[in-house]
Coordinates of C-alpha atoms in Angstrom, one line a residue:
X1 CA 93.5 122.3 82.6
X2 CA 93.4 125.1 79.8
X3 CA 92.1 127.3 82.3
X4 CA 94.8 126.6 85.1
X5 CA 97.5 127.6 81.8
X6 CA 96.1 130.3 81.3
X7 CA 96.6 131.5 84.6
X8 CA 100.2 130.3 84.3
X9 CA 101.2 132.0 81.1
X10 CA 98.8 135.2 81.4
X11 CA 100.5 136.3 84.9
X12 CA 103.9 138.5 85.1
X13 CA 105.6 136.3 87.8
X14 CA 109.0 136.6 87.9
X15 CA 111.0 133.5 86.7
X16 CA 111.4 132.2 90.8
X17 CA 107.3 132.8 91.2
X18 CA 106.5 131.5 87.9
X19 CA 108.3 128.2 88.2
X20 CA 106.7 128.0 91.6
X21 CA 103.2 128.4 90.3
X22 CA 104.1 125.4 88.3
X23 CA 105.4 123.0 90.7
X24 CA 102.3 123.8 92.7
X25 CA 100.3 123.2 90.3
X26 CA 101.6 120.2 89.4
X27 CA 101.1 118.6 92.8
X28 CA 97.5 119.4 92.6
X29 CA 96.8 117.8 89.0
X30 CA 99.1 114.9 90.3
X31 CA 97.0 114.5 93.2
X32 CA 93.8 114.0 90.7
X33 CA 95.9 111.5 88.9
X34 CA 96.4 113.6 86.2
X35 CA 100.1 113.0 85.4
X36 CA 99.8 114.5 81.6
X37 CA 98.2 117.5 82.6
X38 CA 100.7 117.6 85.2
X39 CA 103.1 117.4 83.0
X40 CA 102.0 120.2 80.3
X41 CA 102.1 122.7 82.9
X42 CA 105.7 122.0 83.8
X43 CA 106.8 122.3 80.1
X44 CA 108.5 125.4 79.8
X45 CA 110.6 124.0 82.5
X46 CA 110.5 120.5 81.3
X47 CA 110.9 120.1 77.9
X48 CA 111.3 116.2 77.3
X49 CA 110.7 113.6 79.4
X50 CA 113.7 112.1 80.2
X51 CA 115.7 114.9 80.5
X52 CA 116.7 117.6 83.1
X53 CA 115.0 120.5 83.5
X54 CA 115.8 123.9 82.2
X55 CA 117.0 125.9 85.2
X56 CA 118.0 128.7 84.2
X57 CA 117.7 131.9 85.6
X58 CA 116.5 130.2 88.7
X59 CA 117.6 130.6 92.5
X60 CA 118.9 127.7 94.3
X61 CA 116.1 127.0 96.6
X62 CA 113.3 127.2 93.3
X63 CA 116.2 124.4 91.5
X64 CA 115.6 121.9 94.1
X65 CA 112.1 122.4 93.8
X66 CA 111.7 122.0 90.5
X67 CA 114.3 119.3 90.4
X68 CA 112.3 117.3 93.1
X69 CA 108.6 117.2 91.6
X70 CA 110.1 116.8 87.6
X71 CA 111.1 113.5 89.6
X72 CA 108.3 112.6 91.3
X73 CA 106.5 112.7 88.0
X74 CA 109.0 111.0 85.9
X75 CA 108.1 108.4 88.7
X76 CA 104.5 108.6 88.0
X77 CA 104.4 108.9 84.3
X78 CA 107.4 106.2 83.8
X79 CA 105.0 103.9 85.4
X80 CA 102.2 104.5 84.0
X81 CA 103.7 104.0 80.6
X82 CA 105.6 101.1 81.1
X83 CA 109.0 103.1 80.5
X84 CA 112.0 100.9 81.7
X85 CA 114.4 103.4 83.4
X86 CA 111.9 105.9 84.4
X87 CA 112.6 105.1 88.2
X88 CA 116.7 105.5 88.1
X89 CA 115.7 108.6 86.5
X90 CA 113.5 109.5 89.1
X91 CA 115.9 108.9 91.7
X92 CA 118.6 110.8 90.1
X93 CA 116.6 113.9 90.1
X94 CA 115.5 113.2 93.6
X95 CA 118.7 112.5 94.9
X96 CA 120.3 115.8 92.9
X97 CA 117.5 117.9 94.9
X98 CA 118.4 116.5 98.4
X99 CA 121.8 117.2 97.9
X100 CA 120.8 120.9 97.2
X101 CA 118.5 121.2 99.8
X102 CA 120.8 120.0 102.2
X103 CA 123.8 122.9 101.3
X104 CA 120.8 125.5 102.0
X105 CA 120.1 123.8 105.1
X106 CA 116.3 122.6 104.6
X107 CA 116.2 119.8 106.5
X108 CA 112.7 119.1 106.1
X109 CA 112.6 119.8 102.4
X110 CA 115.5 117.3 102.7
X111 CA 113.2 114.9 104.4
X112 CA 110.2 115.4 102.4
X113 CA 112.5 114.6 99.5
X114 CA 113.8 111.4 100.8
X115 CA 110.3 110.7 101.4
X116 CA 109.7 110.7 97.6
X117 CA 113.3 108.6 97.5
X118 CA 111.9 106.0 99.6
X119 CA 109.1 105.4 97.5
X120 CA 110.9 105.6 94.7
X121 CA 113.2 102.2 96.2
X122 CA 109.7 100.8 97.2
X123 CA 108.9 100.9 93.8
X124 CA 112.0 99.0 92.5
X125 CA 111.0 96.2 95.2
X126 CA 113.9 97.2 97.7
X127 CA 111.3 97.0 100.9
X128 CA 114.1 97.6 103.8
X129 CA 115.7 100.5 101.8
X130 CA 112.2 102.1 101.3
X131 CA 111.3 101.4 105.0
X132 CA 114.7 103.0 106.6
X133 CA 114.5 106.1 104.3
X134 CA 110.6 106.9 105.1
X135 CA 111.3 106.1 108.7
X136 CA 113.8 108.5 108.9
X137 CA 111.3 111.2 107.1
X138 CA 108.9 110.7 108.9
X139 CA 110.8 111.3 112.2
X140 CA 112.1 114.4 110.9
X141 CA 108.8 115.9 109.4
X142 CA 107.7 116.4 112.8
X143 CA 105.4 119.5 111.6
X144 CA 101.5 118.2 110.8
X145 CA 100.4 118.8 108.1
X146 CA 100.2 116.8 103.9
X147 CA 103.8 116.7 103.6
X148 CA 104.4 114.5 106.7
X149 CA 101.0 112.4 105.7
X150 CA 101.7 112.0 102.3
X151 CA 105.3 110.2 104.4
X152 CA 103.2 108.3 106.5
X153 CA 101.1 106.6 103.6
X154 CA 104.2 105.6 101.8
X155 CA 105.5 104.1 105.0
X156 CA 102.0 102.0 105.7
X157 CA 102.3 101.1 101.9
X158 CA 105.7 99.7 102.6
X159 CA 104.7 98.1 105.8
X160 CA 101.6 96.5 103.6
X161 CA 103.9 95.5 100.8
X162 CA 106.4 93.9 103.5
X163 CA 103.2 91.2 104.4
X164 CA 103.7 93.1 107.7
X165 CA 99.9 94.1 108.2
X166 CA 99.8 94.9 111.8
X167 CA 102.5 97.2 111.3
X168 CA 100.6 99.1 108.6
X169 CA 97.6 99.3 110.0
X170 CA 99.5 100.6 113.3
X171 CA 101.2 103.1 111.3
X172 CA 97.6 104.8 110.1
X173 CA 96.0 104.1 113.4
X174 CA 98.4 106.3 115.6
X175 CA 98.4 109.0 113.3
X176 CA 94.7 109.3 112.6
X177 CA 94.1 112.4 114.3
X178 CA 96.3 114.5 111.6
X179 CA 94.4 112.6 108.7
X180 CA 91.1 114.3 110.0
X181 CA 92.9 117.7 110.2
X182 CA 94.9 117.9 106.9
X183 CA 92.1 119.3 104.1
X184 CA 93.5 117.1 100.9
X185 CA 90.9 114.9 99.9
X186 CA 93.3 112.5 97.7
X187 CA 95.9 112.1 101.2
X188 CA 92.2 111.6 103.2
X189 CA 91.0 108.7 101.1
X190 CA 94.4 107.1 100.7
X191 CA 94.4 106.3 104.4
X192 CA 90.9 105.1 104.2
X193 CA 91.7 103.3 101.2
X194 CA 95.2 101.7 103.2
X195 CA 93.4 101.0 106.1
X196 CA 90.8 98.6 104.6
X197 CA 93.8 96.9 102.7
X198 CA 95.7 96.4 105.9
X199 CA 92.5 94.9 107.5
X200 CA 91.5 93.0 104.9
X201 CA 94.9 91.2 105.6
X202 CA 94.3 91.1 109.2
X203 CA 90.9 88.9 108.7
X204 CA 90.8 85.8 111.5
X205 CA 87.9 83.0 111.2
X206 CA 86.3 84.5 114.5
X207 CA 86.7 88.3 113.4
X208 CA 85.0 87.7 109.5
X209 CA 81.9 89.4 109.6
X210 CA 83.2 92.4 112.0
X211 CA 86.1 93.4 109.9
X212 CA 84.2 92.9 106.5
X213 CA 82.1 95.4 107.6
X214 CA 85.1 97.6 109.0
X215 CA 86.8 97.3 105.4
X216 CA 83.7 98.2 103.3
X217 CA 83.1 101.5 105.2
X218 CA 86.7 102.0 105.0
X219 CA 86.2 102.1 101.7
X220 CA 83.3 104.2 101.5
X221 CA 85.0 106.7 103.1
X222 CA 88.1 106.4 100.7
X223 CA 86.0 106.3 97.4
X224 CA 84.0 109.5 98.9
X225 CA 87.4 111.7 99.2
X226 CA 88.4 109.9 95.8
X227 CA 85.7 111.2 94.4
X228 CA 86.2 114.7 96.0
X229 CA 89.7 114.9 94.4
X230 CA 88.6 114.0 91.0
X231 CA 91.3 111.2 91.2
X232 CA 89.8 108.2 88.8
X233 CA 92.7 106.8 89.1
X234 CA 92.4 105.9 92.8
X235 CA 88.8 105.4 92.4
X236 CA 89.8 102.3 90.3
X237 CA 92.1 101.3 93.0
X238 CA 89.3 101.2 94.7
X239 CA 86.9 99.5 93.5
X240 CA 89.7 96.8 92.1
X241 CA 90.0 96.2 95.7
X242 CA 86.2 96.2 96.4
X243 CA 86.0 93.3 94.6
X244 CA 88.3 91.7 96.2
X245 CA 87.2 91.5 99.8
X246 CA 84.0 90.5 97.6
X247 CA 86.2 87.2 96.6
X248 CA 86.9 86.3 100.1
X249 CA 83.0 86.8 100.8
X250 CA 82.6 84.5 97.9
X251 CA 80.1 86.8 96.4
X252 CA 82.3 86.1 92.9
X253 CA 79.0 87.9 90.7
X254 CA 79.0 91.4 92.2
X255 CA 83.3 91.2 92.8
X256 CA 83.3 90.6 88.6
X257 CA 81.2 94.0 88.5
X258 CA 83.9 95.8 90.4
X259 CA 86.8 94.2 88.5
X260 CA 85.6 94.8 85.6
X261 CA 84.2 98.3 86.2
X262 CA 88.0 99.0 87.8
X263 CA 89.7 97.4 84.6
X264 CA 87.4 99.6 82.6
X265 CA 88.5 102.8 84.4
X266 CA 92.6 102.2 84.0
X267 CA 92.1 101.2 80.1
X268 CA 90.3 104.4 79.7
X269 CA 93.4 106.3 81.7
X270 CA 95.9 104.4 79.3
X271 CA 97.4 103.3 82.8
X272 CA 99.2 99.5 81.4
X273 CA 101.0 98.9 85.2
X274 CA 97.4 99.1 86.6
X275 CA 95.3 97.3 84.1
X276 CA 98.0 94.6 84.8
X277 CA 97.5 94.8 88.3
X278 CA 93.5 94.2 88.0
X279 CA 93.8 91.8 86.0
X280 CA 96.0 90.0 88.5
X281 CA 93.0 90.3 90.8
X282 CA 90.2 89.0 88.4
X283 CA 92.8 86.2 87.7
X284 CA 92.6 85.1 91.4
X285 CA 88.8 85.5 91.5
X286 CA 88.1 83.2 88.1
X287 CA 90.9 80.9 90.0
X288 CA 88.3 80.7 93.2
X289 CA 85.8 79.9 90.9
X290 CA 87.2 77.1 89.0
X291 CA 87.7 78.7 85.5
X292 CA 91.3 77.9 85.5
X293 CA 91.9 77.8 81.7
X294 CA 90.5 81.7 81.7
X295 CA 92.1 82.6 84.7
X296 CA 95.8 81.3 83.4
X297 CA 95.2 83.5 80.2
X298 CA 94.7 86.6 82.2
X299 CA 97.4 85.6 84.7
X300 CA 99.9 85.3 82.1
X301 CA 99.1 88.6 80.3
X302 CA 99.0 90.4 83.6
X303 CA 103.1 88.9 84.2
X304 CA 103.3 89.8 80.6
X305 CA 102.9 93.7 81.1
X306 CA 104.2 94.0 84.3
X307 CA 107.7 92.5 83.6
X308 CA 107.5 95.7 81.1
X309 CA 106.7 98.5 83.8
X310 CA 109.9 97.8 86.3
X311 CA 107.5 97.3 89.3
X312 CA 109.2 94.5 90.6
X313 CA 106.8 94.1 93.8
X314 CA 103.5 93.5 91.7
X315 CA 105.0 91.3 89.6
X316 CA 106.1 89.5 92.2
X317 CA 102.5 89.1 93.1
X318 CA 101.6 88.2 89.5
X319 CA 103.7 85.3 89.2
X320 CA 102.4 83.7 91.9
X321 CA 98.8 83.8 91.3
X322 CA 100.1 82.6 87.7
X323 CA 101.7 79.5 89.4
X324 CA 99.0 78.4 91.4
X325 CA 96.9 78.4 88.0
X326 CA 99.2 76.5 86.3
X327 CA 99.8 74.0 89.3
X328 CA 96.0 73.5 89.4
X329 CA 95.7 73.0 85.6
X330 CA 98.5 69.9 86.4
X331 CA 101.4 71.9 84.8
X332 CA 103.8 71.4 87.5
X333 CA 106.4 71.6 85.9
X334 CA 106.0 74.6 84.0
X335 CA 104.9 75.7 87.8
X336 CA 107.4 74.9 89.4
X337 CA 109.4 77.2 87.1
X338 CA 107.1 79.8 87.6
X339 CA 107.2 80.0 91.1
X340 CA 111.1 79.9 90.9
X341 CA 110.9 82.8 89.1
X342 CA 108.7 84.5 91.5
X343 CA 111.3 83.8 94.4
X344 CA 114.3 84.7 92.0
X345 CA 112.2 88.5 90.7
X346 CA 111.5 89.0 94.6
X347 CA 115.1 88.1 95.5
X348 CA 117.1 90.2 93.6
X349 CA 114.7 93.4 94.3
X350 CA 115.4 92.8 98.0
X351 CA 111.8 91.8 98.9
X352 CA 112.6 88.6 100.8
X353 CA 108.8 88.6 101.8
X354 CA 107.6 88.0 98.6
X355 CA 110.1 85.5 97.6
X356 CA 109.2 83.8 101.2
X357 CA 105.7 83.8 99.8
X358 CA 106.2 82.2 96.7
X359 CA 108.1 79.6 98.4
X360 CA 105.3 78.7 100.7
X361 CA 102.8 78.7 97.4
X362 CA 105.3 76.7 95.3
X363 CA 105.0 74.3 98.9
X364 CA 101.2 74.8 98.5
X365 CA 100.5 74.2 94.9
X366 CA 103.1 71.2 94.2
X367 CA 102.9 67.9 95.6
X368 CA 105.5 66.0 94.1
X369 CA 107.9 68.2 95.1
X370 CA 111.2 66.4 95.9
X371 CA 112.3 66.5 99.6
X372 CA 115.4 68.3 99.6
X373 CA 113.3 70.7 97.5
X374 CA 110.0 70.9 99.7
X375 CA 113.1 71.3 102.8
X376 CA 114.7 74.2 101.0
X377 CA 111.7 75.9 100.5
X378 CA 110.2 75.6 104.2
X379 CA 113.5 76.6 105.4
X380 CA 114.1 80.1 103.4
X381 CA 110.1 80.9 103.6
X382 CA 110.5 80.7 107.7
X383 CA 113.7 82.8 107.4
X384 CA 112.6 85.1 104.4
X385 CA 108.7 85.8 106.6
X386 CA 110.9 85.9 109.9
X387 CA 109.3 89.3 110.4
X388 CA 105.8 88.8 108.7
X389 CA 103.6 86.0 111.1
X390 CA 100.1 86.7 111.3
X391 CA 97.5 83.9 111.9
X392 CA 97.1 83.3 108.3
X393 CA 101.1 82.9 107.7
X394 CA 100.9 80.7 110.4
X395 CA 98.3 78.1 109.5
X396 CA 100.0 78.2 106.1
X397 CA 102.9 77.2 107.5
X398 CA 101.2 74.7 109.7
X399 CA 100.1 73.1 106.5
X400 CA 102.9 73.0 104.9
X401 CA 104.6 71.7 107.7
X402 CA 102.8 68.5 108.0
X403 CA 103.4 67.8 103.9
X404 CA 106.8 68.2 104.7
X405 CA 107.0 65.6 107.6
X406 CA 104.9 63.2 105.7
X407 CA 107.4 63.4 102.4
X408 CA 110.4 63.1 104.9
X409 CA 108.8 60.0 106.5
X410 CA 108.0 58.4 103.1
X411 CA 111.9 59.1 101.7
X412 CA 112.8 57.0 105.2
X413 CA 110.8 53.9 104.1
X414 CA 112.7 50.8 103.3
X415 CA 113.0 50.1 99.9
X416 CA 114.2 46.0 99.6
X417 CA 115.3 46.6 96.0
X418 CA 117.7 48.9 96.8
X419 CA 120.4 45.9 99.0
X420 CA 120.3 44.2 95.2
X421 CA 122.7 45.2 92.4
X422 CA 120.7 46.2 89.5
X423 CA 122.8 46.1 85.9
X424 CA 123.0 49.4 84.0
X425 CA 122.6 50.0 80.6
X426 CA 124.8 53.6 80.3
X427 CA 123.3 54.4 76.5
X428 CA 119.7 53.2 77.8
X429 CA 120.2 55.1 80.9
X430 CA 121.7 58.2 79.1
X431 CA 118.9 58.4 76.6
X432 CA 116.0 58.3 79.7
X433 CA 117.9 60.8 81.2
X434 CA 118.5 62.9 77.9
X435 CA 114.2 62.0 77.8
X436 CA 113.4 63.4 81.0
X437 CA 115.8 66.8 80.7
X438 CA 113.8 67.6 77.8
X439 CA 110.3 67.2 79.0
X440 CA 111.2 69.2 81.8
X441 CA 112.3 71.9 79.7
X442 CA 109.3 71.6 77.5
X443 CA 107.0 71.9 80.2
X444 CA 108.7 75.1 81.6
X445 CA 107.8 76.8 78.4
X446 CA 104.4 75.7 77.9
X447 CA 106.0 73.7 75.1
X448 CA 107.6 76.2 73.2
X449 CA 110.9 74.5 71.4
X450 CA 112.6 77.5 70.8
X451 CA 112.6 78.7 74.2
X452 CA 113.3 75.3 75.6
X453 CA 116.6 75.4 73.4
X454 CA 117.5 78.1 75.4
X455 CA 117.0 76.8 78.8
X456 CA 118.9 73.9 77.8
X457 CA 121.8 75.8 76.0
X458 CA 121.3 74.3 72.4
X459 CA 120.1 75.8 69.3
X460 CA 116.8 74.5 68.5
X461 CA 117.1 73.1 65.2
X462 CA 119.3 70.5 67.3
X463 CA 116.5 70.4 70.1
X464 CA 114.2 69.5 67.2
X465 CA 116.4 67.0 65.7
X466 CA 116.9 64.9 68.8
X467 CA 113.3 65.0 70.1
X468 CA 112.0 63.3 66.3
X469 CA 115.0 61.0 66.1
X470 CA 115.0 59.7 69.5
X471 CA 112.0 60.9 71.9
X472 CA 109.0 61.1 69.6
X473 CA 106.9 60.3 72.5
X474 CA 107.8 64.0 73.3
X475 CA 106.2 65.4 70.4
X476 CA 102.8 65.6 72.1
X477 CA 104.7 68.0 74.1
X478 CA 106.0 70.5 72.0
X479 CA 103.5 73.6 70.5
X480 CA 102.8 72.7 67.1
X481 CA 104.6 73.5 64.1
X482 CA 103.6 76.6 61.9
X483 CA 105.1 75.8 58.1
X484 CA 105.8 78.9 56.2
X485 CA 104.0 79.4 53.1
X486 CA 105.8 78.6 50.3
X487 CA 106.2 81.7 47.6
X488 CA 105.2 81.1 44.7
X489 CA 107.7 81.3 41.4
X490 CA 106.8 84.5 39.4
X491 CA 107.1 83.8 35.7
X492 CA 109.3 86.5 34.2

């Protein structure tokens, strides 16, 4: 770093070459993951993150430029540091430098632009704008080389993200041939590293053994150019992943070693969004192995952090492995709510996969689910995966399907009761109902009164007034009650 500087700052470039130097510069360091140091070098130009760069004294074409990678790394760096409206940022300056390249007539700095754009939307959780803008890239950079690959590995990662595994993996597959030519080790082991993911997906009961051995020297190869860029960061990555095609073998021991060694790496890099992610992972491997009361602590810390770095996708992902926890520790209720909020997250980014996918957990997870409820769900997850089926989808789906039928069938059964007029007490019925509302609320929160208040609209000194006066069974319910200290009088 201090020496590549002092290359910078020692050479009399003119201010065109200079801010050149930089940008390429930058692109190398981001490449190793090194986002600070990518950033140092691009301080004369880029003073404060946040803001635009200082362009003056350059030529249009170098502006676009330098406009372009100061948002790919506020993209970078925003995650990374959980900072809220680092991506609108991002695409601001993105969008600002394909409006420039396009009056000079670059169309394929245009399109390696958008490229960035896309990923930027991918990000956000907007899948199908993500997917139409790299498509259209990718068309376009028609030249071989790292700006059309680095397209191509956003656009499997998209594909991958959309559950549409085949599709990824086709994606890397057809253009394998230019990832043996290009010579950028970080590009190299990213489609190693993408490859593995997308067949790890793709695993059948009569492929297992074949494609676990396809997947581990996938990644080999990926953590051997990894390692060849000097990108820790991917490295992690890797080995987060590692361990889990280790879950699915069941080998829960040696996948902990990877987790942990992956968690290890992204503290060290200061990296929140990523630590969050691994820990998503080691919460669905201590799920597998029964430890459910550990595995909801780190479940709920990993939704904790990731609701703070705007990547709407993994957090997507978070909540449902939280969900499942708290469905098997018999808190369906507050699971229920979880999973709702899974589908709601994944709705409003636009990634109707993911929201399809929490449906069919919430299907999953839940048994007393009412009908019309368990109906909903199956309906929007066949409509919202429309585009998604692989054989696992579809045995989940088979599942799911026959819990549906059976809950259908048992709503049908003749109830005897129900030709009699029963009399109704309205205050008696009122206060069950007033009973259940509550508990409901209660268990949404994990028993927290002042957060129930606000589900149900009421402050909680009222909430806490009508549970002790008239539903102290509910007590048990609520988290305890912490009682200020009293101060004590100071004699004057």
């Amino acid at each position: 770093m201090r020496t590549t500087l002092e290359k910078l700052e020692s050479s009399h470039l003119t201010p065109n070459e200079s801010a050149w130097r930089r940008c390429q510069a930058a692109v190398e360091l981001k490449d190793r993951g090194d986002y600070e140091g990518a950033r140092e070098v691009m301080r004369p130009l880029w003073k404060r993150f946040g803001e635009r760069p200082d362009l003056e004294g350059l030529n249009p074409p170098m502006v676009a430029e330098v406009l372009l990678h100061v948002g790919i790394l506020t993209r970078w760096i925003g995650s990374k540091n959980q900072i809220s409206d680092a991506q609108d940022v991002a695409k601001d300056l993105i969008n600002e430098s394909i409006r420039l390249f396009g009056t000079l007539g670059d169309s394929l700095r245009v399109a390696a632009a958008r490229a960035e754009l896309g990923f930027c939307y991918w990000w956000a959780g907007a899948l199908d704008e993500a997917r139409i803008m790299l498509t259209e890239a990718v068309q376009k950079l028609n030249i071989e080389g790292n700006t059309r690959a680095n397209a191509l590995i956003f656009l499997a990662i998209v594909e991958w993200s959309a559950s549409r595994y085949s599709h990824s993996l086709k994606v890397l597959n057809d253009n394998a041939a230019l990832f043996r030519k290009i010579p950028n080790p970080t590009l190299k082991g990213a489609f190693h590293n993408q490859r593995a993911m997308a067949l790890r997906k793709l695993i059948t009961t009569e492929n297992r053994a074949d494609y676990f051995r396809r997947i581990v020297k996938e990644y080999e190869h990926a953590e051997h150019y990894f390692k060849l860029a000097h990108n820790t960061l991917y490295r992690a990555d890797v080995k987060n992943n590692v361990g889990n095609v280790l879950r699915q073998m069941r080998r829960f021991k040696e996948a902990h070693k990877y987790i942990q060694e992956a968690r290890r790496l992204a503290v060290l890099l200061k990296d929140k969004a990523l630590v969050a992610q691994f820990d998503d992972t080691r919460a669905q491997l201590l799920t597998d192995e029964g430890q459910l009361e550990e595995a909801e602590i780190v479940a709920r810390s990993s939704v904790s952090s990731l609701k703070k770095s705007g990547h709407q996708v993994l957090l997507v992902d978070s909540l449902i492995t939280h969900g499942i926890v708290l469905a098997r520790l018999g808190r369906k209720e507050q699971a229920q709510f979880t999973f709702q909020n899974a589908i709601e997250v994944a709705h409003e980014a636009g990634a109707l996969n993911k929201a399809g996918l929490a449906a069919l957990s919430l299907m999953e997870e839940i048994d007393d689910l009412k009908p019309n409820v368990l109906a909903t769900a199956y309906e929007q997850a066949n409509e919202w995966l429309a585009d998604c089926y692989n054989q696992g989808l579809l045995l989940r789906f088979k599942t799911v399907g026959v819990k549906l039928a059976r809950e259908l069938r048992r709503e049908r059964t003749p109830d005897v009761d129900q030709l009699f007029n029963k009399t109704l007490c309205l205050p008696d019925e009122r206060l069950k109902l007033e009973g259940e509302v509550i508990s409901q609320a209660l268990a949404k929160v994990n028993g927290q009164i002042t957060k129930a208040a606000k589900l149900l609209g009421i402050r909680y000194q009222t909430l806490a007034f009508i549970i002790e006066a008239r539903h102290p069974d509910l007590l048990k319910q609520r988290s305890p009650i912490h009682r200020r200290p009293r101060r004590k009088k100071t004699r004057k």
